[in-house]
Amino acid sequence: MNGIPWQLIGFASKFLERDERDAVLGDLQETNENTWRGFIDVFGLVFRRQAGLWKDPRPWLAGFVLALPCSYLLTTVSISVSCTYQRLVNHKVYGWHWPTGHEGYPLLLCHIFLLIAWSWCGGYIVGSISRRTLWASAILSVIPSVLSLHMYPSQSLPRLCLFLFLLPGIFGVRWGVRHAHISFRAASLLALTMTVLMICAWSNNALWILNWALILPAWYLVAAAWRSSRRAERGRDPWAMS
Amino acid sequence: MLGEFEYLLITVAAGLGENAYGAAIREEIESSTERRCSMGALYTTIDRLEKKGLLKTWMGEATPQRGGRAKRMVRVTAQGTHAAKEFYDAVMRVSRGASWAESRTGRTS
């Protein structure tokens, strides 16, 4: 079980469920299969499994309705926050045309909080609704940032600024993948805080109209937490209808 | 009605009995049909048949020759046996009178 082909087989098999991975790798080892044929077999199985997953609407929803548009909006917010930070802290004027170009420290902090919260909520939903096609959602979520690199003047902000949303997004995905429970109260508090901060930013002309779409994952989280708390209550109540 | 490969898989699994699992089924199919059987076809068909209630699978024991990895054991359900019999009967019926089936069915056209 050594050598490059086996490493490739090991890598490809990571896309399979744990039990299936065990069964497949065990079969290959037991039958002493030719390693390249084994690789083609495992790759073929992974391909069939992945193709099967896309028959469900959830991977499409996670990738094309959530990850791609949210990351586009979050890329612009990342640039906007970086521009404002540079202007306020280092007194360098970049991107005066961005929505937050005129704001002060309170609005900057508000935007930083919103950037983290938007990214985390979006990541959580992507991770929870489509765990096994996460690779596709990950690729789609970096596309807007990578494309922006070409439109970005090299003399301007550090390129890392385009990816500020990625870290909280990854944390959100990790929570979502583990289906970590969020209480209804915590989810509501988060969504309400975000909505209030967005209204504040909006009333100060420091929010792009399309950014309102970024609140949807937070309210979806509230609905999901409410539904799971209702289910838990029903489970405790012996007279409840199933 | 079953497909050809589904019928093969159920028949081989039924023949192997308690020893029916991925690698054994695959080897048996390849030696009986003299055709290559890919893992992708095998495991996706097993899943499909399990969803239809024609097979039941579970993770079996791990053996040293498998590098300590478990087998995916397969058992044909009563519904699976019935579906395979239906397929077999249909093939036998449709084959009556076919030139290549004469020696087996004992009929002449």
Coordinates of C-alpha atoms in Angstrom, one line a residue:
Chain A
M1 CA 0.0 0.0 0.0
N2 CA 2.9 2.4 -0.8
G3 CA 3.8 4.4 -3.8
I4 CA 2.3 7.3 -5.7
P5 CA -0.7 5.2 -7.1
W6 CA -1.7 4.2 -3.6
Q7 CA -1.4 7.8 -2.4
L8 CA -3.7 8.8 -5.2
I9 CA -6.1 6.0 -4.3
G10 CA -6.0 7.2 -0.7
F11 CA -6.6 10.8 -1.7
A12 CA -9.5 9.9 -4.1
S13 CA -11.1 7.6 -1.4
K14 CA -11.3 10.6 1.0
F15 CA -14.3 11.7 -1.0
L16 CA -16.2 8.5 -0.1
E17 CA -18.2 8.0 3.1
R18 CA -16.1 6.3 5.9
D19 CA -17.7 2.9 5.7
E20 CA -17.6 2.8 1.9
R21 CA -13.9 3.9 2.0
D22 CA -13.1 1.0 4.4
A23 CA -14.9 -1.5 2.2
V24 CA -13.4 -0.3 -1.0
L25 CA -9.8 0.0 0.2
G26 CA -10.1 -3.4 2.0
D27 CA -11.4 -5.0 -1.2
L28 CA -8.4 -3.6 -3.2
Q29 CA -5.9 -4.9 -0.6
E30 CA -7.6 -8.3 -0.4
T31 CA -7.6 -8.9 -4.1
N32 CA -4.1 -7.5 -4.7
E33 CA -5.4 -5.4 -7.5
N34 CA -3.1 -3.6 -9.9
T35 CA -2.7 -0.2 -8.4
W36 CA -3.5 1.8 -11.5
R37 CA -6.7 -0.3 -12.1
G38 CA -7.5 0.2 -8.4
F39 CA -7.1 4.0 -8.9
I40 CA -9.4 4.0 -11.9
D41 CA -11.9 1.9 -9.9
V42 CA -11.9 4.2 -6.9
F43 CA -11.9 7.3 -9.1
G44 CA -14.8 5.9 -11.0
L45 CA -16.7 5.2 -7.8
V46 CA -16.0 8.7 -6.5
F47 CA -17.2 10.2 -9.8
R48 CA -20.4 8.2 -9.7
R49 CA -21.1 9.1 -6.1
Q50 CA -20.4 12.8 -6.7
A51 CA -22.5 12.8 -9.9
G52 CA -25.3 11.2 -7.8
L53 CA -25.1 14.0 -5.2
W54 CA -25.8 16.7 -7.8
K55 CA -29.3 15.1 -8.5
D56 CA -30.3 16.7 -5.2
P57 CA -31.0 20.5 -5.2
R58 CA -28.9 21.2 -2.1
P59 CA -25.5 21.2 -3.7
W60 CA -26.8 23.6 -6.3
L61 CA -28.3 25.7 -3.6
A62 CA -25.1 25.7 -1.5
G63 CA -22.8 26.4 -4.5
F64 CA -24.7 28.7 -6.9
V65 CA -27.3 30.4 -4.7
L66 CA -25.2 30.8 -1.6
A67 CA -21.4 30.4 -2.0
L68 CA -20.9 32.2 -5.3
P69 CA -23.1 35.3 -4.8
C70 CA -22.3 35.7 -1.1
S71 CA -18.6 35.5 -1.8
Y72 CA -18.9 38.1 -4.5
L73 CA -20.6 40.5 -2.1
L74 CA -18.2 39.6 0.7
T75 CA -15.2 40.3 -1.5
T76 CA -16.5 43.8 -2.1
V77 CA -17.2 44.2 1.6
S78 CA -13.6 43.0 2.4
I79 CA -12.1 45.6 0.0
S80 CA -14.4 48.3 1.4
V81 CA -13.5 47.5 5.0
S82 CA -9.7 47.5 4.1
C83 CA -10.0 50.8 2.3
T84 CA -11.7 52.4 5.3
Y85 CA -9.2 51.0 7.7
Q86 CA -6.3 52.3 5.6
R87 CA -7.9 55.7 5.4
L88 CA -8.6 56.0 9.1
V89 CA -5.5 54.4 10.5
N90 CA -2.8 55.0 7.9
H91 CA -4.3 58.1 6.3
K92 CA -4.1 56.5 2.9
V93 CA -7.0 57.1 0.5
Y94 CA -7.9 54.0 -1.4
G95 CA -11.1 53.3 -3.1
W96 CA -12.9 56.5 -2.1
H97 CA -15.8 55.2 -4.3
W98 CA -16.5 52.2 -2.0
P99 CA -19.7 52.6 0.1
T100 CA -17.7 52.9 3.3
G101 CA -15.3 55.4 1.9
H102 CA -16.6 58.2 4.1
E103 CA -17.2 56.5 7.4
G104 CA -15.6 56.8 10.8
Y105 CA -14.5 54.3 13.4
P106 CA -18.0 53.3 14.7
L107 CA -19.1 52.4 11.2
L108 CA -15.8 50.7 10.5
L109 CA -16.3 48.5 13.6
C110 CA -19.9 47.9 12.6
H111 CA -18.7 46.7 9.1
I112 CA -16.0 44.5 10.6
F113 CA -18.6 42.8 12.8
L114 CA -21.0 42.4 9.9
L115 CA -18.3 41.0 7.6
I116 CA -17.4 38.4 10.2
A117 CA -21.1 37.6 11.0
W118 CA -22.2 37.5 7.3
S119 CA -19.3 35.2 6.4
W120 CA -19.8 32.9 9.4
C121 CA -23.5 32.5 8.8
G122 CA -23.1 31.9 5.1
G123 CA -20.3 29.3 5.8
Y124 CA -22.5 27.6 8.4
I125 CA -25.4 27.2 6.0
V126 CA -23.1 26.0 3.1
G127 CA -21.5 23.4 5.4
S128 CA -24.7 22.2 6.9
I129 CA -26.8 21.8 3.7
S130 CA -24.2 20.2 1.5
R131 CA -21.3 18.6 3.3
R132 CA -20.1 16.2 0.6
T133 CA -20.0 18.8 -2.2
L134 CA -18.1 21.3 -0.1
W135 CA -15.1 21.2 -2.5
A136 CA -17.4 22.6 -5.2
S137 CA -18.8 25.3 -2.9
A138 CA -15.2 26.2 -1.8
I139 CA -14.1 26.6 -5.4
L140 CA -17.1 28.8 -6.2
S141 CA -16.5 30.9 -3.2
V142 CA -13.0 31.9 -4.1
I143 CA -13.8 32.6 -7.8
P144 CA -15.0 36.2 -7.2
S145 CA -11.9 37.0 -5.1
V146 CA -9.5 35.5 -7.7
L147 CA -11.2 37.3 -10.5
S148 CA -11.0 40.5 -8.6
L149 CA -7.2 40.1 -8.3
H150 CA -6.9 40.9 -12.0
M151 CA -9.1 44.1 -11.7
Y152 CA -7.1 45.1 -8.6
P153 CA -4.3 47.7 -9.1
S154 CA -1.0 46.2 -7.9
Q155 CA 0.0 49.5 -6.2
S156 CA -3.2 49.4 -4.1
L157 CA -4.1 47.4 -1.0
P158 CA -2.5 44.1 -0.1
R159 CA -4.1 41.3 -2.1
L160 CA -4.9 39.5 1.1
C161 CA -7.6 42.1 1.7
L162 CA -9.8 40.4 -0.9
F163 CA -9.9 37.3 1.2
L164 CA -10.8 38.8 4.6
F165 CA -14.1 37.0 4.6
L166 CA -12.6 33.5 4.1
L167 CA -11.4 32.9 7.7
P168 CA -14.8 33.5 9.4
G169 CA -16.4 31.7 6.5
I170 CA -14.2 28.6 7.1
F171 CA -15.1 28.6 10.8
G172 CA -18.8 28.8 9.9
V173 CA -18.3 25.8 7.4
R174 CA -16.6 23.8 10.2
W175 CA -19.6 24.4 12.5
G176 CA -22.1 23.6 9.8
V177 CA -20.3 20.4 8.7
R178 CA -20.4 19.1 12.3
H179 CA -24.1 20.2 12.5
A180 CA -23.2 22.0 15.7
H181 CA -26.3 23.0 17.5
I182 CA -27.2 26.7 17.8
S183 CA -29.9 27.6 20.2
F184 CA -32.9 29.6 19.0
R185 CA -32.0 32.4 21.4
A186 CA -28.4 32.7 20.2
A187 CA -29.4 32.6 16.5
S188 CA -32.1 35.2 17.1
L189 CA -29.7 37.5 19.0
L190 CA -27.2 37.2 16.2
A191 CA -29.7 37.9 13.4
L192 CA -31.3 40.8 15.3
T193 CA -27.9 42.4 16.0
M194 CA -26.9 42.0 12.4
T195 CA -30.2 43.5 11.2
V196 CA -29.9 46.5 13.6
L197 CA -26.2 47.1 12.5
M198 CA -27.2 46.9 8.9
I199 CA -30.0 49.4 9.4
C200 CA -27.4 51.7 11.1
A201 CA -25.0 51.3 8.2
W202 CA -27.8 51.8 5.7
S203 CA -29.0 55.0 7.3
N204 CA -25.4 56.3 7.1
N205 CA -25.2 55.5 3.4
A206 CA -22.5 52.9 4.2
L207 CA -24.2 49.8 2.8
W208 CA -24.7 48.6 -0.7
I209 CA -28.3 47.7 -1.4
L210 CA -27.3 44.1 -2.5
N211 CA -25.7 43.6 0.9
W212 CA -29.2 43.1 2.3
A213 CA -29.1 39.7 0.7
L214 CA -26.4 38.7 3.1
I215 CA -28.8 38.8 6.1
L216 CA -30.8 35.9 4.6
P217 CA -28.4 33.1 5.9
A218 CA -28.7 34.6 9.4
W219 CA -32.5 34.5 9.4
Y220 CA -32.4 31.0 7.9
L221 CA -30.3 30.0 10.8
V222 CA -33.0 31.4 13.2
A223 CA -35.7 29.4 11.3
A224 CA -33.6 26.2 11.5
A225 CA -32.9 26.7 15.2
W226 CA -36.6 27.3 15.9
R227 CA -37.5 24.2 14.0
S228 CA -34.9 22.0 15.8
S229 CA -36.0 23.4 19.2
R230 CA -39.7 22.6 18.3
R231 CA -38.6 19.1 17.3
A232 CA -36.7 18.6 20.6
E233 CA -39.8 19.8 22.6
R234 CA -42.0 17.3 20.8
G235 CA -39.5 14.6 21.5
R236 CA -39.7 15.4 25.3
D237 CA -43.5 15.6 25.3
P238 CA -45.0 12.1 25.3
W239 CA -48.4 13.3 24.1
A240 CA -47.1 15.2 21.1
M241 CA -48.1 14.0 17.6
S242 CA -45.2 12.6 15.7
Chain B
M1 CA -38.2 -5.5 -13.3
L2 CA -34.5 -5.9 -12.7
G3 CA -31.7 -4.9 -15.0
E4 CA -29.2 -7.4 -16.3
F5 CA -26.4 -6.4 -13.9
E6 CA -28.8 -6.2 -11.0
Y7 CA -29.9 -9.8 -11.7
L8 CA -26.3 -10.9 -11.9
L9 CA -25.4 -9.3 -8.6
I10 CA -28.4 -10.7 -6.8
T11 CA -27.8 -14.2 -8.2
V12 CA -24.1 -14.1 -7.2
A13 CA -24.8 -12.7 -3.8
A14 CA -27.4 -15.4 -3.2
G15 CA -25.0 -18.1 -4.3
L16 CA -22.2 -16.8 -2.0
G17 CA -24.6 -16.8 0.9
E18 CA -22.9 -15.8 4.2
N19 CA -19.7 -15.0 2.3
A20 CA -21.3 -12.4 0.0
Y21 CA -19.4 -9.1 0.2
G22 CA -17.9 -6.6 -2.2
A23 CA -14.7 -8.3 -3.3
A24 CA -16.2 -11.8 -3.4
I25 CA -19.2 -10.7 -5.5
R26 CA -17.0 -8.8 -7.9
E27 CA -14.6 -11.8 -8.4
E28 CA -17.5 -14.1 -8.9
I29 CA -19.2 -11.8 -11.5
E30 CA -15.9 -11.4 -13.4
S31 CA -15.2 -15.1 -13.5
S32 CA -18.7 -16.1 -14.5
T33 CA -19.2 -13.4 -17.1
E34 CA -15.6 -13.0 -18.2
R35 CA -16.2 -9.3 -18.2
R36 CA -14.7 -6.6 -16.0
C37 CA -16.8 -5.4 -13.2
S38 CA -15.9 -1.9 -11.9
M39 CA -16.2 -1.0 -8.3
G40 CA -18.3 2.0 -9.2
A41 CA -20.9 -0.2 -10.9
L42 CA -20.8 -2.8 -8.1
Y43 CA -21.2 -0.4 -5.2
T44 CA -23.7 1.9 -6.8
T45 CA -25.8 -1.1 -7.9
I46 CA -25.7 -2.5 -4.3
D47 CA -26.9 0.8 -3.0
R48 CA -29.7 1.0 -5.6
L49 CA -30.8 -2.5 -4.8
E50 CA -30.7 -1.9 -1.1
K51 CA -32.9 1.2 -1.5
K52 CA -35.4 -0.9 -3.4
G53 CA -35.4 -3.4 -0.5
L54 CA -33.9 -6.2 -2.6
L55 CA -30.6 -6.4 -0.6
K56 CA -29.6 -5.8 2.9
T57 CA -26.0 -4.6 3.7
W58 CA -24.0 -4.1 6.8
M59 CA -20.4 -3.6 7.8
G60 CA -18.8 -7.0 8.7
E61 CA -15.6 -8.0 10.4
A62 CA -12.1 -6.5 9.6
T63 CA -9.5 -9.0 8.6
P64 CA -5.6 -8.6 8.5
Q65 CA -5.5 -9.5 4.8
R66 CA -7.7 -6.4 4.2
G67 CA -5.4 -4.2 6.2
G68 CA -7.8 -4.2 9.2
R69 CA -10.6 -2.8 7.1
A70 CA -14.2 -4.0 7.4
K71 CA -16.1 -5.8 4.6
R72 CA -19.5 -4.6 3.3
M73 CA -21.6 -7.7 3.7
V74 CA -24.6 -8.4 1.5
R75 CA -27.7 -10.5 2.0
V76 CA -30.5 -11.0 -0.6
T77 CA -33.9 -10.3 0.9
A78 CA -37.1 -12.3 0.2
Q79 CA -38.2 -9.4 -2.1
G80 CA -34.8 -9.7 -3.9
T81 CA -35.2 -13.4 -4.4
H82 CA -38.7 -12.8 -5.8
A83 CA -37.5 -10.1 -8.2
A84 CA -34.6 -12.4 -9.4
K85 CA -37.0 -15.3 -10.0
E86 CA -39.4 -13.0 -12.0
F87 CA -36.5 -11.8 -14.1
Y88 CA -35.3 -15.4 -14.7
D89 CA -38.8 -16.6 -15.6
A90 CA -39.2 -13.7 -18.0
V91 CA -35.8 -14.5 -19.7
M92 CA -36.8 -18.2 -20.0
R93 CA -40.2 -17.3 -21.4
V94 CA -38.8 -14.9 -24.0
S95 CA -36.1 -17.3 -24.9
R96 CA -38.4 -20.1 -25.9
G97 CA -38.0 -20.8 -29.6
A98 CA -34.7 -18.9 -29.8
S99 CA -32.1 -20.8 -31.8
W100 CA -29.5 -20.4 -29.1
A101 CA -31.8 -21.7 -26.4
E102 CA -33.0 -24.9 -28.2
S103 CA -30.5 -27.2 -26.5
R104 CA -31.4 -25.8 -23.1
T105 CA -35.1 -25.8 -23.4
G106 CA -35.4 -29.0 -25.3
R107 CA -37.7 -27.4 -27.9
T108 CA -37.3 -27.2 -31.6
S109 CA -38.8 -24.5 -33.8

